[in-house]
């Protein structure tokens, strides 16, 4: 077992944290390369009653990959694209395969002449599929395609005692038991849309953004095009995204002089004519609600849309970086919503903050909204 399970030393320092910038501690670490080695590690920890922390690429922004003693089991070396079942169509992979590796393997895959893709897109492509499944992750496209549980056919799981069982993907919404480890995942593929557009709408005030999102909800699904992403960011969230963008010297999503009070990002998938028609309708709604011609930014194709995804990922990086530097105290409020309107969610955010006399940073989509609660400032009340 010494070749698989090692005592923690200085070379493992990076594995004591994740992208949340939190740091933990552990006594041992293991990098099982296959199910046989994983079974040995789980048997070793189970018989000794040693707590475990499961890791993949450690891209989690919530600190879920941070160990609190015991043994780290890192699955990043358990990589195998096992099978692409074209007739279903499903791709079968091991837990340590990253989303980017899956996307690359889907290049050129089609069914009845129709290219296929995986719409599961948390904003970090280096995330392992095991971590995505275990956390029932979601991405910007979850507005239409759903979260991980809705896109996964089934998973294979090792129990903490080393037994193997299978679960249908939909059960991931209820979570997996402590000590259980996802080893393999079967993912459903869908037809690649003929056209893909992204449109960024900028607003002076949040109330206008909420009005627009409610109007967009009414046009979400059409005959030949649909809105697949609806992402909201308030002024402070935008501020963090711009700051990280400047630090990374990436192509700017927003110009320095653009400082909106809120923004809404919509992504449209479908046939060319349908996407064009839906975009025109949304622009008409935007203009009827006071939106200016220069306050709607269009992106076409995967490369341009990736700028928006990078900005969204960057704002969370910026918030976590501020926390790590001690600039403020952070509490996270996460609303996974199924039954409430956008306006109801925003009103609930306001009540939550007003009752506690706190300020917040709000971002996300109607299905999954985040609010970072600002408890103290060390920068004279301004962020970041």
Short mmCIF file of C-alpha atoms in Angstrom, two decimals:
data_model
loop_
_atom_site.label_atom_id
_atom_site.label_comp_id
_atom_site.label_asym_id
_atom_site.label_seq_id
_atom_site.Cartn_x
_atom_site.Cartn_y
_atom_site.Cartn_z
CA UNK A 1 0.00 0.00 0.00
CA UNK A 2 2.98 2.34 0.44
CA UNK A 3 3.14 2.77 -3.33
CA UNK A 4 -0.48 3.96 -3.40
CA UNK A 5 -0.94 5.72 -0.05
CA UNK A 6 1.71 8.24 0.95
CA UNK A 7 2.24 10.34 4.02
CA UNK A 8 1.62 14.01 3.37
CA UNK A 9 4.78 16.03 2.79
CA UNK A 10 5.73 19.44 1.38
CA UNK A 11 5.34 18.22 -2.20
CA UNK A 12 1.61 17.73 -1.55
CA UNK A 13 0.93 21.26 -0.34
CA UNK A 14 -1.27 22.15 -3.32
CA UNK A 15 -3.61 19.25 -2.48
CA UNK A 16 -4.52 20.81 0.87
CA UNK A 17 -6.66 23.46 -0.88
CA UNK A 18 -8.81 24.16 -3.91
CA UNK A 19 -9.90 27.21 -5.92
CA UNK A 20 -11.84 28.54 -2.96
CA UNK A 21 -8.40 29.56 -1.55
CA UNK A 22 -9.19 27.70 1.66
CA UNK A 23 -6.50 25.46 3.17
CA UNK A 24 -6.91 22.28 5.19
CA UNK A 25 -4.78 19.47 6.52
CA UNK A 26 -4.43 15.71 6.05
CA UNK A 27 -2.15 12.88 7.11
CA UNK A 28 -2.14 10.73 3.97
CA UNK A 29 -2.78 11.08 0.25
CA UNK A 30 -3.49 8.52 -2.49
CA UNK A 31 -3.65 8.75 -6.29
CA UNK A 32 -5.43 5.54 -7.40
CA UNK A 33 -5.15 4.97 -11.14
CA UNK A 34 -7.95 2.44 -11.49
CA UNK A 35 -10.82 0.77 -9.63
CA UNK A 36 -8.58 -1.95 -8.21
CA UNK A 37 -6.28 0.58 -6.54
CA UNK A 38 -9.24 2.68 -5.39
CA UNK A 39 -10.83 -0.38 -3.79
CA UNK A 40 -7.62 -1.07 -1.88
CA UNK A 41 -7.44 2.51 -0.61
CA UNK A 42 -11.09 2.51 0.51
CA UNK A 43 -10.63 -0.82 2.31
CA UNK A 44 -7.51 0.56 4.04
CA UNK A 45 -9.27 3.73 5.23
CA UNK A 46 -12.51 1.93 6.15
CA UNK A 47 -10.90 -0.72 8.36
CA UNK A 48 -8.91 1.99 10.19
CA UNK A 49 -11.92 4.36 10.39
CA UNK A 50 -9.91 7.10 8.68
CA UNK A 51 -11.99 9.97 7.22
CA UNK A 52 -11.49 10.64 3.51
CA UNK A 53 -11.69 13.65 1.22
CA UNK A 54 -12.34 12.94 -2.46
CA UNK A 55 -10.61 15.24 -4.97
CA UNK A 56 -10.42 15.61 -8.71
CA UNK A 57 -8.82 18.71 -10.24
CA UNK A 58 -9.65 20.79 -7.11
CA UNK A 59 -11.56 23.37 -9.16
CA UNK A 60 -14.38 23.66 -6.61
CA UNK A 61 -15.06 27.26 -5.56
CA UNK A 62 -16.90 26.25 -2.38
CA UNK A 63 -14.07 24.49 -0.54
CA UNK A 64 -15.54 20.99 -1.01
CA UNK A 65 -12.15 19.54 -2.00
CA UNK A 66 -10.38 20.91 1.10
CA UNK A 67 -9.40 18.08 3.51
CA UNK A 68 -10.11 18.14 7.23
CA UNK A 69 -7.71 15.48 8.42
CA UNK A 70 -7.51 11.83 7.43
CA UNK A 71 -6.67 10.74 3.89
CA UNK A 72 -7.03 12.56 0.57
CA UNK A 73 -8.10 10.35 -2.33
CA UNK A 74 -7.29 12.22 -5.53
CA UNK A 75 -8.81 10.68 -8.67
CA UNK A 76 -7.12 12.91 -11.24
CA UNK A 77 -4.98 10.00 -12.50
CA UNK A 78 -7.98 7.70 -13.03
CA UNK A 79 -8.51 8.71 -16.66
CA UNK A 80 -10.15 6.61 -19.32
CA UNK A 81 -12.63 7.34 -22.10
CA UNK A 82 -14.14 3.88 -21.92
CA UNK A 83 -16.69 3.95 -24.71
CA UNK A 84 -18.83 6.18 -26.89
CA UNK A 85 -22.15 4.43 -27.41
CA UNK A 86 -23.29 6.16 -30.58
CA UNK A 87 -26.71 4.51 -30.85
CA UNK A 88 -28.04 5.96 -27.57
CA UNK A 89 -25.97 8.33 -27.69
CA UNK A 90 -23.91 8.10 -24.47
CA UNK A 91 -20.25 8.57 -23.55
CA UNK A 92 -18.86 6.33 -20.76
CA UNK A 93 -15.84 7.70 -18.84
CA UNK A 94 -13.89 7.14 -15.63
CA UNK A 95 -14.13 9.67 -12.79
CA UNK A 96 -10.79 11.43 -13.33
CA UNK A 97 -11.47 12.49 -16.93
CA UNK A 98 -11.87 16.26 -17.26
CA UNK A 99 -14.65 18.05 -19.09
CA UNK A 100 -12.12 19.41 -21.61
CA UNK A 101 -10.92 15.88 -22.37
CA UNK A 102 -14.51 14.78 -22.94
CA UNK A 103 -15.17 17.74 -25.25
CA UNK A 104 -12.03 16.91 -27.25
CA UNK A 105 -13.09 13.28 -27.65
CA UNK A 106 -16.49 14.33 -28.94
CA UNK A 107 -14.97 16.19 -31.90
CA UNK A 108 -16.42 14.65 -35.06
CA UNK A 109 -18.85 12.34 -33.22
CA UNK A 110 -22.29 12.30 -34.82
CA UNK A 111 -25.53 10.34 -34.98
CA UNK A 112 -27.46 10.07 -38.24
CA UNK A 113 -25.23 12.82 -39.61
CA UNK A 114 -25.98 15.17 -36.69
CA UNK A 115 -22.92 16.29 -34.63
CA UNK A 116 -23.25 15.69 -30.90
CA UNK A 117 -22.13 17.66 -27.85
CA UNK A 118 -22.27 17.62 -24.05
CA UNK A 119 -24.09 20.71 -22.71
CA UNK A 120 -22.80 20.16 -19.17
CA UNK A 121 -20.52 23.17 -18.81
CA UNK A 122 -19.44 24.37 -15.39
CA UNK A 123 -17.17 27.29 -16.21
CA UNK A 124 -13.95 25.36 -15.46
CA UNK A 125 -13.08 22.88 -18.23
CA UNK A 126 -10.39 21.22 -16.09
CA UNK A 127 -13.04 19.95 -13.63
CA UNK A 128 -13.15 16.13 -13.44
CA UNK A 129 -16.41 14.44 -14.32
CA UNK A 130 -16.45 12.61 -10.98
CA UNK A 131 -16.48 15.91 -9.12
CA UNK A 132 -19.10 17.35 -11.47
CA UNK A 133 -21.36 14.34 -10.81
CA UNK A 134 -20.73 14.19 -7.05
CA UNK A 135 -21.66 17.86 -6.56
CA UNK A 136 -24.52 17.75 -9.09
CA UNK A 137 -22.81 20.70 -10.76
CA UNK A 138 -24.44 23.05 -13.20
CA UNK A 139 -23.21 25.54 -15.75
CA UNK A 140 -24.51 28.51 -17.65
CA UNK A 141 -26.49 26.21 -19.94
CA UNK A 142 -28.42 24.63 -17.05
CA UNK A 143 -31.26 27.08 -17.74
CA UNK A 144 -32.27 24.84 -20.64
CA UNK A 145 -30.36 21.56 -20.37
CA UNK A 146 -30.51 21.14 -16.58
CA UNK A 147 -27.85 20.29 -14.01
CA UNK A 148 -25.60 17.22 -13.90
CA UNK A 149 -28.29 14.89 -12.59
CA UNK A 150 -30.41 15.63 -15.67
CA UNK A 151 -27.56 14.97 -18.10
CA UNK A 152 -26.10 11.83 -16.54
CA UNK A 153 -27.60 8.47 -17.44
CA UNK A 154 -26.07 6.64 -14.46
CA UNK A 155 -22.97 6.43 -12.27
CA UNK A 156 -20.97 3.62 -10.73
CA UNK A 157 -20.10 4.12 -7.07
CA UNK A 158 -17.71 2.48 -4.61
CA UNK A 159 -19.22 2.40 -1.14
CA UNK A 160 -16.94 3.16 1.81
CA UNK A 161 -16.67 -0.58 2.49
CA UNK A 162 -15.46 -1.23 -1.08
CA UNK A 163 -18.68 -2.56 -2.63
CA UNK A 164 -19.79 -1.42 -6.10
CA UNK A 165 -23.28 -0.15 -6.94
CA UNK A 166 -24.94 1.81 -9.75
CA UNK A 167 -27.25 4.80 -9.37
CA UNK A 168 -29.40 6.53 -12.00
CA UNK A 169 -28.21 10.07 -12.64
CA UNK A 170 -31.40 11.65 -11.35
CA UNK A 171 -30.54 10.42 -7.82
CA UNK A 172 -27.47 12.67 -7.80
CA UNK A 173 -29.82 15.57 -7.10
CA UNK A 174 -30.27 14.02 -3.64
CA UNK A 175 -26.51 13.71 -3.12
CA UNK A 176 -24.36 10.66 -2.47
CA UNK A 177 -23.56 9.27 0.96
CA UNK A 178 -20.48 10.34 2.90
CA UNK A 179 -17.56 8.07 2.07
CA UNK A 180 -18.96 6.95 -1.29
CA UNK A 181 -16.84 7.53 -4.40
CA UNK A 182 -18.01 7.86 -8.00
CA UNK A 183 -15.79 5.73 -10.23
CA UNK A 184 -17.48 5.82 -13.66
CA UNK A 185 -20.05 8.05 -15.34
CA UNK A 186 -22.37 7.57 -18.33
CA UNK A 187 -23.27 10.93 -19.94
CA UNK A 188 -26.08 11.66 -22.37
CA UNK A 189 -25.11 13.53 -25.53
CA UNK A 190 -27.45 15.84 -27.43
CA UNK A 191 -27.47 17.22 -31.00
CA UNK A 192 -25.15 20.16 -31.52
CA UNK A 193 -27.22 23.27 -32.33
CA UNK A 194 -26.89 24.64 -35.84
CA UNK A 195 -26.34 28.17 -34.49
CA UNK A 196 -25.16 29.50 -31.13
CA UNK A 197 -25.27 33.14 -30.09
CA UNK A 198 -24.59 34.96 -26.85
CA UNK A 199 -25.94 38.44 -26.07
CA UNK A 200 -24.89 40.59 -23.12
CA UNK A 201 -27.42 43.22 -22.03
CA UNK A 202 -26.21 46.10 -19.84
CA UNK A 203 -28.50 47.98 -17.43
CA UNK A 204 -28.13 51.06 -15.27
CA UNK A 205 -30.33 49.63 -12.51
CA UNK A 206 -31.04 46.13 -11.24
CA UNK A 207 -34.81 46.59 -11.42
CA UNK A 208 -34.55 47.04 -15.20
CA UNK A 209 -32.52 43.84 -15.47
CA UNK A 210 -35.16 41.92 -13.51
CA UNK A 211 -37.94 43.33 -15.73
CA UNK A 212 -36.01 42.22 -18.80
CA UNK A 213 -35.35 38.72 -17.44
CA UNK A 214 -39.05 38.27 -16.74
CA UNK A 215 -39.85 39.30 -20.33
CA UNK A 216 -37.15 36.98 -21.69
CA UNK A 217 -38.66 34.09 -19.70
CA UNK A 218 -41.80 34.41 -21.83
CA UNK A 219 -39.74 33.87 -25.00
CA UNK A 220 -37.49 31.14 -23.63
CA UNK A 221 -38.59 28.31 -25.92
CA UNK A 222 -39.49 28.72 -29.59
CA UNK A 223 -40.10 26.35 -32.45
CA UNK A 224 -36.60 26.57 -33.88
CA UNK A 225 -34.57 28.36 -31.17
CA UNK A 226 -34.45 28.62 -27.39
CA UNK A 227 -32.69 30.49 -24.60
CA UNK A 228 -30.22 28.06 -23.04
CA UNK A 229 -28.49 30.43 -20.59
CA UNK A 230 -29.77 33.33 -18.50
CA UNK A 231 -27.06 34.71 -16.22
CA UNK A 232 -27.33 37.76 -13.96
CA UNK A 233 -24.56 39.84 -12.35
CA UNK A 234 -24.99 42.90 -10.15
CA UNK A 235 -22.65 45.91 -10.03
CA UNK A 236 -20.23 44.45 -7.48
CA UNK A 237 -20.02 41.10 -9.27
CA UNK A 238 -19.19 42.91 -12.52
CA UNK A 239 -16.51 44.88 -10.65
CA UNK A 240 -14.78 41.67 -9.55
CA UNK A 241 -14.98 40.17 -13.04
CA UNK A 242 -13.39 43.26 -14.58
CA UNK A 243 -10.62 43.32 -11.99
CA UNK A 244 -9.59 39.71 -12.62
CA UNK A 245 -9.86 40.28 -16.38
CA UNK A 246 -7.38 43.17 -16.11
CA UNK A 247 -4.98 41.16 -13.95
CA UNK A 248 -4.97 38.27 -16.40
CA UNK A 249 -4.57 40.62 -19.37
CA UNK A 250 -7.33 38.84 -21.24
CA UNK A 251 -9.33 40.35 -24.05
CA UNK A 252 -11.78 42.61 -22.17
CA UNK A 253 -15.42 41.61 -22.13
CA UNK A 254 -16.35 45.13 -21.02
CA UNK A 255 -14.47 48.34 -21.73
CA UNK A 256 -13.03 50.21 -18.71
CA UNK A 257 -15.60 52.99 -19.15
CA UNK A 258 -18.51 50.52 -19.12
CA UNK A 259 -19.77 50.32 -15.53
CA UNK A 260 -23.33 48.98 -15.64
CA UNK A 261 -25.46 48.57 -12.53
CA UNK A 262 -26.33 45.03 -13.67
CA UNK A 263 -25.99 42.79 -16.69
CA UNK A 264 -27.91 39.84 -18.12
CA UNK A 265 -26.31 37.27 -20.41
CA UNK A 266 -28.55 35.21 -22.68
CA UNK A 267 -27.33 32.36 -24.88
CA UNK A 268 -29.44 31.24 -27.82
CA UNK A 269 -29.27 27.82 -29.50
CA UNK A 270 -31.18 26.57 -32.52
CA UNK A 271 -31.50 26.92 -36.26
CA UNK A 272 -29.94 29.96 -37.90
CA UNK A 273 -33.23 31.62 -38.81
CA UNK A 274 -34.75 30.85 -35.41
CA UNK A 275 -31.80 32.26 -33.47
CA UNK A 276 -31.81 35.43 -35.58
CA UNK A 277 -35.54 35.92 -35.04
CA UNK A 278 -35.31 35.30 -31.29
CA UNK A 279 -32.37 37.71 -31.00
CA UNK A 280 -34.34 40.42 -32.80
CA UNK A 281 -37.32 39.91 -30.47
CA UNK A 282 -35.12 40.16 -27.38
CA UNK A 283 -33.46 43.32 -28.67
CA UNK A 284 -36.90 44.86 -29.26
CA UNK A 285 -37.88 44.07 -25.66
CA UNK A 286 -34.60 45.53 -24.43
CA UNK A 287 -35.07 48.76 -26.37
CA UNK A 288 -38.72 49.06 -25.28
CA UNK A 289 -37.51 48.97 -21.68
CA UNK A 290 -35.02 51.79 -22.25
CA UNK A 291 -31.97 49.82 -23.36
CA UNK A 292 -29.55 51.67 -25.61
CA UNK A 293 -28.16 50.45 -28.92
CA UNK A 294 -24.62 50.27 -27.52
CA UNK A 295 -25.73 48.42 -24.38
CA UNK A 296 -26.27 45.04 -26.10
CA UNK A 297 -23.12 43.08 -27.02
CA UNK A 298 -23.37 40.06 -29.35
CA UNK A 299 -21.08 37.00 -29.44
CA UNK A 300 -21.24 34.26 -32.06
CA UNK A 301 -19.63 30.85 -32.00
CA UNK A 302 -17.84 28.94 -29.26
CA UNK A 303 -14.64 31.03 -29.21
CA UNK A 304 -16.39 34.37 -28.71
CA UNK A 305 -18.83 32.95 -26.17
CA UNK A 306 -15.89 31.60 -24.19
CA UNK A 307 -15.07 35.23 -23.28
CA UNK A 308 -18.31 35.41 -21.30
CA UNK A 309 -17.62 32.10 -19.57
CA UNK A 310 -14.13 33.29 -18.61
CA UNK A 311 -15.54 36.52 -17.20
CA UNK A 312 -18.11 34.58 -15.13
CA UNK A 313 -15.39 32.29 -13.77
CA UNK A 314 -13.15 35.28 -13.09
CA UNK A 315 -15.64 37.08 -10.88
CA UNK A 316 -15.70 34.08 -8.49
CA UNK A 317 -11.89 33.91 -8.59
CA UNK A 318 -11.80 37.58 -7.65
CA UNK A 319 -14.15 37.11 -4.70
CA UNK A 320 -12.14 34.15 -3.39
CA UNK A 321 -8.88 36.06 -3.87
CA UNK A 322 -10.25 38.95 -1.80
CA UNK A 323 -11.20 36.49 0.93
CA UNK A 324 -7.74 34.92 0.91
CA UNK A 325 -6.13 38.36 1.24
CA UNK A 326 -8.29 39.14 4.28
CA UNK A 327 -10.03 42.07 2.60
CA UNK A 328 -13.43 41.04 3.83
CA UNK A 329 -15.40 38.34 5.61
CA UNK A 330 -17.54 36.21 3.35
CA UNK A 331 -20.69 34.18 3.86
CA UNK A 332 -22.21 32.37 0.90
CA UNK A 333 -25.94 32.10 0.32
CA UNK A 334 -26.86 29.72 -2.51
CA UNK A 335 -30.42 29.37 -3.72
CA UNK A 336 -31.17 26.35 -5.91
CA UNK A 337 -34.58 27.34 -7.17
CA UNK A 338 -37.30 25.46 -9.01
CA UNK A 339 -40.58 27.17 -8.15
CA UNK A 340 -40.03 30.90 -7.63
CA UNK A 341 -40.02 33.73 -10.15
CA UNK A 342 -36.95 35.85 -10.78
CA UNK A 343 -38.56 38.81 -9.07
CA UNK A 344 -39.44 36.74 -5.99
CA UNK A 345 -35.84 35.55 -5.69
CA UNK A 346 -34.44 39.08 -5.95
CA UNK A 347 -36.96 40.39 -3.43
CA UNK A 348 -35.95 37.60 -1.06
CA UNK A 349 -32.30 38.65 -1.48
CA UNK A 350 -33.23 42.22 -0.54
CA UNK A 351 -35.17 41.11 2.54
CA UNK A 352 -32.32 38.84 3.62
CA UNK A 353 -29.78 41.67 3.45
CA UNK A 354 -32.06 44.34 4.90
CA UNK A 355 -32.96 42.25 7.94
CA UNK A 356 -29.26 41.74 8.70
CA UNK A 357 -28.22 45.25 7.67
CA UNK A 358 -25.62 43.76 5.31
CA UNK A 359 -24.48 44.27 1.73
CA UNK A 360 -24.18 41.55 -0.87
CA UNK A 361 -22.83 40.52 -4.24
CA UNK A 362 -25.49 38.76 -6.34
CA UNK A 363 -24.86 36.64 -9.43
CA UNK A 364 -26.09 33.45 -11.08
CA UNK A 365 -29.20 32.32 -12.89
CA UNK A 366 -32.83 31.81 -11.85
CA UNK A 367 -32.17 28.13 -11.12
CA UNK A 368 -28.98 28.73 -9.14
CA UNK A 369 -28.44 32.13 -7.57
CA UNK A 370 -25.45 33.08 -5.43
CA UNK A 371 -25.21 35.89 -2.92
CA UNK A 372 -21.92 36.67 -1.22
CA UNK A 373 -22.66 38.50 2.04
CA UNK A 374 -20.24 41.29 2.89
CA UNK A 375 -19.85 41.39 6.66
CA UNK A 376 -16.95 43.79 7.00
CA UNK A 377 -14.81 46.10 4.87
CA UNK A 378 -11.19 47.05 5.12
CA UNK A 379 -11.32 49.24 2.03
CA UNK A 380 -13.49 52.13 3.21
CA UNK A 381 -16.72 50.48 2.14
CA UNK A 382 -15.84 49.85 -1.50
CA UNK A 383 -15.29 46.68 -3.43
CA UNK A 384 -13.14 45.06 -4.43
#
